[in-house]
Amino acid sequence: MHLRVLLPFQVFADVDSVLRIVAETPAGAFGLLPQRLDCVAALAPGLLIYETQAHGEVCLAVDEGVLVKAGPEVLVSVRRAMGGADLGQLRALVEQEYLTLDEDEKSLRDVSARLESGFMHRFAEFQHG
């Protein structure tokens, strides 16, 4: 398989001759082998593991995103990715950085929604007043 990990502004990894891929979704982890049928999956923040003959098993920490398998091509599009550390460090990074940021983003969205709702309520009062 040919694996490409895409970030918003760059190609993070471009790997040929991938033997297998393991990715994490909100429903749990799943694996891809070269003969697997084409598929699309939403990815949860976690580890993306792939294996090649030359480099063995390689682990990447990835943020949420999408995985698309079409024939031998596997495209993974995520907001952020990191590699080059051991498995324990990557797992800690995912738990600390990516999952915490998601909670912060949810809080920010809640505050924005409340501000917007308050604005709309006051605007409606102004029009009727």
PDB file of N, CA and C in Angstrom, residues 1 3 28-29 31-32 35 41 52 57 81 87-88 91 96-98 112-113 118-119 129:
ATOM      1  N   MET A   1       0.846  -1.177   0.000  1.00  0.00           N
ATOM      2  CA  MET A   1       0.000   0.000   0.000  1.00  0.00           C
ATOM      3  C   MET A   1       0.891   1.240   0.000  1.00  0.00           C
ATOM      4  N   LEU A   3       0.928   4.924   1.645  1.00  0.00           N
ATOM      5  CA  LEU A   3       0.322   5.729   2.697  1.00  0.00           C
ATOM      6  C   LEU A   3       0.797   7.172   2.591  1.00  0.00           C
ATOM      7  N   GLY A  28     -13.288   2.399  18.028  1.00  0.00           N
ATOM      8  CA  GLY A  28     -12.200   1.483  18.367  1.00  0.00           C
ATOM      9  C   GLY A  28     -11.182   1.400  17.243  1.00  0.00           C
ATOM     10  N   ALA A  29     -10.165   0.590  17.452  1.00  0.00           N
ATOM     11  CA  ALA A  29      -9.087   0.451  16.464  1.00  0.00           C
ATOM     12  C   ALA A  29      -9.473  -0.552  15.384  1.00  0.00           C
ATOM     13  N   GLY A  31      -7.699  -2.485  11.540  1.00  0.00           N
ATOM     14  CA  GLY A  31      -6.506  -2.669  10.728  1.00  0.00           C
ATOM     15  C   GLY A  31      -6.815  -2.715   9.247  1.00  0.00           C
ATOM     16  N   LEU A  32      -5.819  -2.331   8.453  1.00  0.00           N
ATOM     17  CA  LEU A  32      -5.907  -2.386   6.999  1.00  0.00           C
ATOM     18  C   LEU A  32      -4.774  -3.261   6.471  1.00  0.00           C
ATOM     19  N   GLN A  35      -5.177  -6.143   0.708  1.00  0.00           N
ATOM     20  CA  GLN A  35      -6.323  -6.649  -0.045  1.00  0.00           C
ATOM     21  C   GLN A  35      -7.677  -6.226   0.517  1.00  0.00           C
ATOM     22  N   ALA A  41     -13.031   6.118   6.949  1.00  0.00           N
ATOM     23  CA  ALA A  41     -13.245   6.062   8.393  1.00  0.00           C
ATOM     24  C   ALA A  41     -12.885   7.401   9.021  1.00  0.00           C
ATOM     25  N   THR A  52       6.409  -1.362   7.526  1.00  0.00           N
ATOM     26  CA  THR A  52       7.063  -1.591   6.243  1.00  0.00           C
ATOM     27  C   THR A  52       8.166  -2.615   6.449  1.00  0.00           C
ATOM     28  N   GLU A  57       7.772  -1.495  12.357  1.00  0.00           N
ATOM     29  CA  GLU A  57       6.566  -0.827  12.830  1.00  0.00           C
ATOM     30  C   GLU A  57       6.883   0.615  13.210  1.00  0.00           C
ATOM     31  N   ALA A  81      -0.058  15.908  13.483  1.00  0.00           N
ATOM     32  CA  ALA A  81       0.576  14.589  13.608  1.00  0.00           C
ATOM     33  C   ALA A  81       1.986  14.787  14.151  1.00  0.00           C
ATOM     34  N   LEU A  87       6.586   4.700  21.800  1.00  0.00           N
ATOM     35  CA  LEU A  87       5.143   4.495  21.908  1.00  0.00           C
ATOM     36  C   LEU A  87       4.556   5.141  23.156  1.00  0.00           C
ATOM     37  N   GLY A  88       5.213   5.019  24.292  1.00  0.00           N
ATOM     38  CA  GLY A  88       4.716   5.605  25.536  1.00  0.00           C
ATOM     39  C   GLY A  88       4.643   7.115  25.466  1.00  0.00           C
ATOM     40  N   ARG A  91       1.681   8.113  23.163  1.00  0.00           N
ATOM     41  CA  ARG A  91       0.385   7.924  23.825  1.00  0.00           C
ATOM     42  C   ARG A  91       0.143   9.052  24.824  1.00  0.00           C
ATOM     43  N   GLN A  96      -2.476  14.077  26.498  1.00  0.00           N
ATOM     44  CA  GLN A  96      -2.248  15.390  27.083  1.00  0.00           C
ATOM     45  C   GLN A  96      -2.605  16.522  26.126  1.00  0.00           C
ATOM     46  N   GLU A  97      -2.118  16.456  24.923  1.00  0.00           N
ATOM     47  CA  GLU A  97      -2.217  17.572  23.982  1.00  0.00           C
ATOM     48  C   GLU A  97      -3.517  17.560  23.189  1.00  0.00           C
ATOM     49  N   TYR A  98      -3.764  16.499  22.445  1.00  0.00           N
ATOM     50  CA  TYR A  98      -4.888  16.487  21.510  1.00  0.00           C
ATOM     51  C   TYR A  98      -6.233  16.429  22.223  1.00  0.00           C
ATOM     52  N   SER A 112     -19.057  30.874  22.593  1.00  0.00           N
ATOM     53  CA  SER A 112     -19.458  31.575  21.372  1.00  0.00           C
ATOM     54  C   SER A 112     -20.954  31.438  21.127  1.00  0.00           C
ATOM     55  N   ALA A 113     -21.492  30.252  21.343  1.00  0.00           N
ATOM     56  CA  ALA A 113     -22.926  30.036  21.139  1.00  0.00           C
ATOM     57  C   ALA A 113     -23.751  30.872  22.117  1.00  0.00           C
ATOM     58  N   GLY A 118     -27.221  35.467  23.121  1.00  0.00           N
ATOM     59  CA  GLY A 118     -27.510  36.714  23.838  1.00  0.00           C
ATOM     60  C   GLY A 118     -27.645  37.887  22.897  1.00  0.00           C
ATOM     61  N   PHE A 119     -26.773  37.963  21.917  1.00  0.00           N
ATOM     62  CA  PHE A 119     -26.838  39.036  20.930  1.00  0.00           C
ATOM     63  C   PHE A 119     -28.156  38.981  20.169  1.00  0.00           C
ATOM     64  N   GLY A 129     -38.936  46.762  20.519  1.00  0.00           N
ATOM     65  CA  GLY A 129     -39.061  47.789  21.557  1.00  0.00           C
ATOM     66  C   GLY A 129     -39.205  49.135  21.017  1.00  0.00           C
TER      67      GLY A 129
END
